[in-house]
CSV table of C-alpha atoms in Angstrom, one decimal:
chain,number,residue,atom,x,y,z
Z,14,UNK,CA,-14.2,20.9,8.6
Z,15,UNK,CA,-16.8,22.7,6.4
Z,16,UNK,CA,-18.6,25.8,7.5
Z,17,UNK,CA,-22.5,26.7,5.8
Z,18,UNK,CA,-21.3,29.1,3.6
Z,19,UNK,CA,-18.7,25.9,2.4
Z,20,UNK,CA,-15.1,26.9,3.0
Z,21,UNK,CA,-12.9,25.2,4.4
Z,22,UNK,CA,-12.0,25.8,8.6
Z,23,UNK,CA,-8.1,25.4,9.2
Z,24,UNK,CA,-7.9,23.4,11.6
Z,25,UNK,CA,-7.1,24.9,15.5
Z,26,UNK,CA,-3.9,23.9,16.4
Z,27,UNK,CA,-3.1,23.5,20.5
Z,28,UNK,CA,0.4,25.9,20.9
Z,29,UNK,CA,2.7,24.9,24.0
Z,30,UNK,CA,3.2,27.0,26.8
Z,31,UNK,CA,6.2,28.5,25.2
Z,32,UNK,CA,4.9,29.6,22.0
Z,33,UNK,CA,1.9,30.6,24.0
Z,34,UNK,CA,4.2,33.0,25.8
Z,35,UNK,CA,5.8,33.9,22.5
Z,36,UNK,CA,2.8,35.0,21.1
Z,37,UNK,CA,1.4,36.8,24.0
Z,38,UNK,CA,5.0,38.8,24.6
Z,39,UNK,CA,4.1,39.7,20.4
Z,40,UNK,CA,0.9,41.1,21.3
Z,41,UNK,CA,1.9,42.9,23.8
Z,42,UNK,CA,4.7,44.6,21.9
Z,43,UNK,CA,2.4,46.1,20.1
Z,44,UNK,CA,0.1,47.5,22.3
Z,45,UNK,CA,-1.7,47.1,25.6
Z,46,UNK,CA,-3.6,45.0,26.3
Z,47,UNK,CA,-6.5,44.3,29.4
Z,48,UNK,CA,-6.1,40.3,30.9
Z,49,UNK,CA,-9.7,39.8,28.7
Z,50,UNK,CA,-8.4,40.9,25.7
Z,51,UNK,CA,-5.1,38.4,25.7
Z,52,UNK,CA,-7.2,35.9,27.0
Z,53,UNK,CA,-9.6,35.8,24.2
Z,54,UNK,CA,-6.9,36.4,21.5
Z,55,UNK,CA,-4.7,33.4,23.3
Z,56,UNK,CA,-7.8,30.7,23.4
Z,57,UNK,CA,-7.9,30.8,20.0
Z,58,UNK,CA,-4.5,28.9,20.0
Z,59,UNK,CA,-5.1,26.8,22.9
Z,60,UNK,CA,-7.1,24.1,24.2
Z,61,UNK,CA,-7.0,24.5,27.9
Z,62,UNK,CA,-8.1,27.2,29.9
Z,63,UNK,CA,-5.6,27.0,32.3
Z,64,UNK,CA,-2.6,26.9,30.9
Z,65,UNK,CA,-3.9,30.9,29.6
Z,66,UNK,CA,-4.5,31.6,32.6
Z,67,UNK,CA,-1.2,30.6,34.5
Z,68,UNK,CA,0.5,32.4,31.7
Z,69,UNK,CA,-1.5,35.5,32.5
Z,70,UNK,CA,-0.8,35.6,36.1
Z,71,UNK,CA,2.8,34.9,35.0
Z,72,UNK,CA,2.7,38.6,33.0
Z,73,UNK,CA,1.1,40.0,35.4
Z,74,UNK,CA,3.4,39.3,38.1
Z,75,UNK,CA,6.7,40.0,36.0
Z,76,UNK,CA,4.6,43.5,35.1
Z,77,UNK,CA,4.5,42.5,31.5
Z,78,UNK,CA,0.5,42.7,31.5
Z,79,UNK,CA,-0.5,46.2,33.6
Z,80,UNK,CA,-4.0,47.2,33.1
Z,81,UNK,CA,-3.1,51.0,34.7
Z,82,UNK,CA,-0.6,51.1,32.1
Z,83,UNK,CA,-3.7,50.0,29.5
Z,84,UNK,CA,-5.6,52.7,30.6
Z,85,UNK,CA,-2.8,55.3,31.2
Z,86,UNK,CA,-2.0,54.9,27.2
Z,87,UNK,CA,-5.7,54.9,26.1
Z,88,UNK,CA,-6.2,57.9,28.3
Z,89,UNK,CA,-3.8,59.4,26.5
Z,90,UNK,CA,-3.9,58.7,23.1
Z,91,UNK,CA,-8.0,58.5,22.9
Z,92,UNK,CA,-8.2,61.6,26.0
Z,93,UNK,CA,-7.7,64.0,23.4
Z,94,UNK,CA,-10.7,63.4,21.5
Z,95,UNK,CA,-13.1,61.6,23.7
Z,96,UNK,CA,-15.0,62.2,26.7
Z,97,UNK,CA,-14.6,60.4,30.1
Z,98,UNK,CA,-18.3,58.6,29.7
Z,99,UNK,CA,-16.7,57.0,25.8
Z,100,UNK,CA,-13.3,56.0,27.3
Z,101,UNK,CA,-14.8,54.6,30.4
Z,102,UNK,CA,-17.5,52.3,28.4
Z,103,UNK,CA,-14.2,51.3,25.7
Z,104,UNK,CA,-12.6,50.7,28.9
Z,105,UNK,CA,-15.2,48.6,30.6
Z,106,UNK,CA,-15.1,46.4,26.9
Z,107,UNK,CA,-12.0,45.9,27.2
Z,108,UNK,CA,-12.5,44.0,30.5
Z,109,UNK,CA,-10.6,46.7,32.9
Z,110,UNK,CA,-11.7,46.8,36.9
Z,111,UNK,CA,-13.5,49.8,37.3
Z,112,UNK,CA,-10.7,50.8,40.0
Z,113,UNK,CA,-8.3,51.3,37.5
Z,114,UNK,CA,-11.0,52.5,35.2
Z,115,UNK,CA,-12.0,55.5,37.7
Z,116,UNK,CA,-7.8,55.9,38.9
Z,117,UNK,CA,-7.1,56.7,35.3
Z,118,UNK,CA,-9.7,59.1,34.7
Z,119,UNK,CA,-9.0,61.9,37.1
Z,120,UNK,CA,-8.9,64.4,35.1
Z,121,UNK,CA,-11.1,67.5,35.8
Z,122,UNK,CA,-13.8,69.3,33.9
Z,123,UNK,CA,-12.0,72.2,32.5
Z,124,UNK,CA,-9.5,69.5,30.9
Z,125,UNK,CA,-12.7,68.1,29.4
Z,126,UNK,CA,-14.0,71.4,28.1
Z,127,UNK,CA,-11.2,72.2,26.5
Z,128,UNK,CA,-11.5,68.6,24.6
Z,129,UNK,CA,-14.8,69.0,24.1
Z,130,UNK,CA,-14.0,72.7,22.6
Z,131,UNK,CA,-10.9,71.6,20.5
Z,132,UNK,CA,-13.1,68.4,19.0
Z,133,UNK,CA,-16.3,70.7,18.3
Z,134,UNK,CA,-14.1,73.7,16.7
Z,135,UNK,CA,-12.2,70.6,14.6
Z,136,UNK,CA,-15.6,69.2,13.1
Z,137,UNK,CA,-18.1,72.8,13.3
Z,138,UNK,CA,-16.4,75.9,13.8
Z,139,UNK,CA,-18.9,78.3,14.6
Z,140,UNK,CA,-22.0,78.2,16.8
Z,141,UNK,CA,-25.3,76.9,15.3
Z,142,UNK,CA,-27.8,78.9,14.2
Z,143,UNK,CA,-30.7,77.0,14.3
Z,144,UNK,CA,-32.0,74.1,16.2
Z,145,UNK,CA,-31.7,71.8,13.9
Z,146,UNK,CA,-28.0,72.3,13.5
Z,147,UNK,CA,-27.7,72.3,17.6
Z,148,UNK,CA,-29.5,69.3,17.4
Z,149,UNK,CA,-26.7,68.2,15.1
Z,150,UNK,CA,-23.9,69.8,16.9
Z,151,UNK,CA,-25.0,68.1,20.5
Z,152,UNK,CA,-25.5,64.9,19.3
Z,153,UNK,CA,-21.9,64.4,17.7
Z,154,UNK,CA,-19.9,65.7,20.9
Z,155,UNK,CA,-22.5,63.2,22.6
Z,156,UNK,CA,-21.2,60.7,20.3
Z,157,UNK,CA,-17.9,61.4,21.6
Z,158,UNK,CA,-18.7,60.5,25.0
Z,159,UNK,CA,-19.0,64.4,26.5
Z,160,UNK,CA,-21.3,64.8,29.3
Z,161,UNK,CA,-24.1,67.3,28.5
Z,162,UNK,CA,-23.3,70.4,31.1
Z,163,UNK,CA,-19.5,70.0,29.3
Z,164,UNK,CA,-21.7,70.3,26.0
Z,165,UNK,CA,-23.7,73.5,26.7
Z,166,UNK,CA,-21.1,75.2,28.1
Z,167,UNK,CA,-19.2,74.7,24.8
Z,168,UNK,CA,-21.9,75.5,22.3
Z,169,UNK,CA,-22.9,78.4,25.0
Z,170,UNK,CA,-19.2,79.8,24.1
Z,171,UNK,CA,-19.4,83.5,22.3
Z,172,UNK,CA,-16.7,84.3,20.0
């Protein structure tokens, strides 16, 4: 099969139910990963539906497929530079119920001043001194999913 641009498509080859397994216990050794995200990276190998999703139910039940685990790790590992509102819209991509989405994100506002502080001092430094360059400094910890009180009480910080 031919696409526009006139390369040549490998054909998709239908994996059984073990090698299905197989590849989804690989992907999963590597990192966690939400039901959504396995399913879309298994269909590609696979021409039925269901045979995904009894495998999926299978890793969930064994434990093998956790989304609180999922967001426990991105929590932690993207937490320490990102605000709640970035890592819950990442999260929500990713296909994750927003119960486990608002269990793992507990944590309080000082925890996400001091974030917000340690990410600001890492890129600026020092306070701005005009508006343009608070302009600037507001709209990258926005970026970084900070809410705005978190962000005026961090540029409002006196050394």
């Amino acid at each position: 099969m031919t696409t526009a641009s006139g390369r040549e498509q490998p054909q998709r080859v239908a994996l059984t139910s073990a090698e299905l397994e197989a590849r989804a216990l690989r992907l999963l050794a590597r990192r966690e990963h939400s039901r959504l995200e396995l399913q879309r990276k298994l269909a590609r190998h696979s021409t039925s539906g269901a045979d995904i999703e009894a495998l999926l139910d299978r890793l969930q039940a064994s434990g093998k497929l956790s989304e609180a685990r999922l967001v426990e790790q991105t929590v932690a590992i993207r937490g320490q530079r990102f605000g709640r509102r970035k890592l819950e819209h990442e999260l929500r991509a990713k296909g994750v119920s927003e119960a486990h989405i608002s269990a793992g994100l507990q944590r309080g506002r000082e925890e996400e001043l001091h974030v917000a502080t340690a990410a600001w001092q890492r890129k600026f430094g020092q306070l701005p001194n005009s508006l343009q360059e608070r302009a600037r400094q507001v709209r990258f910890l926005q970026n970084r999913g900070f809410t705005l009180d978190v962000i005026y009480k961090v540029l409002s910080i006196k050394d």
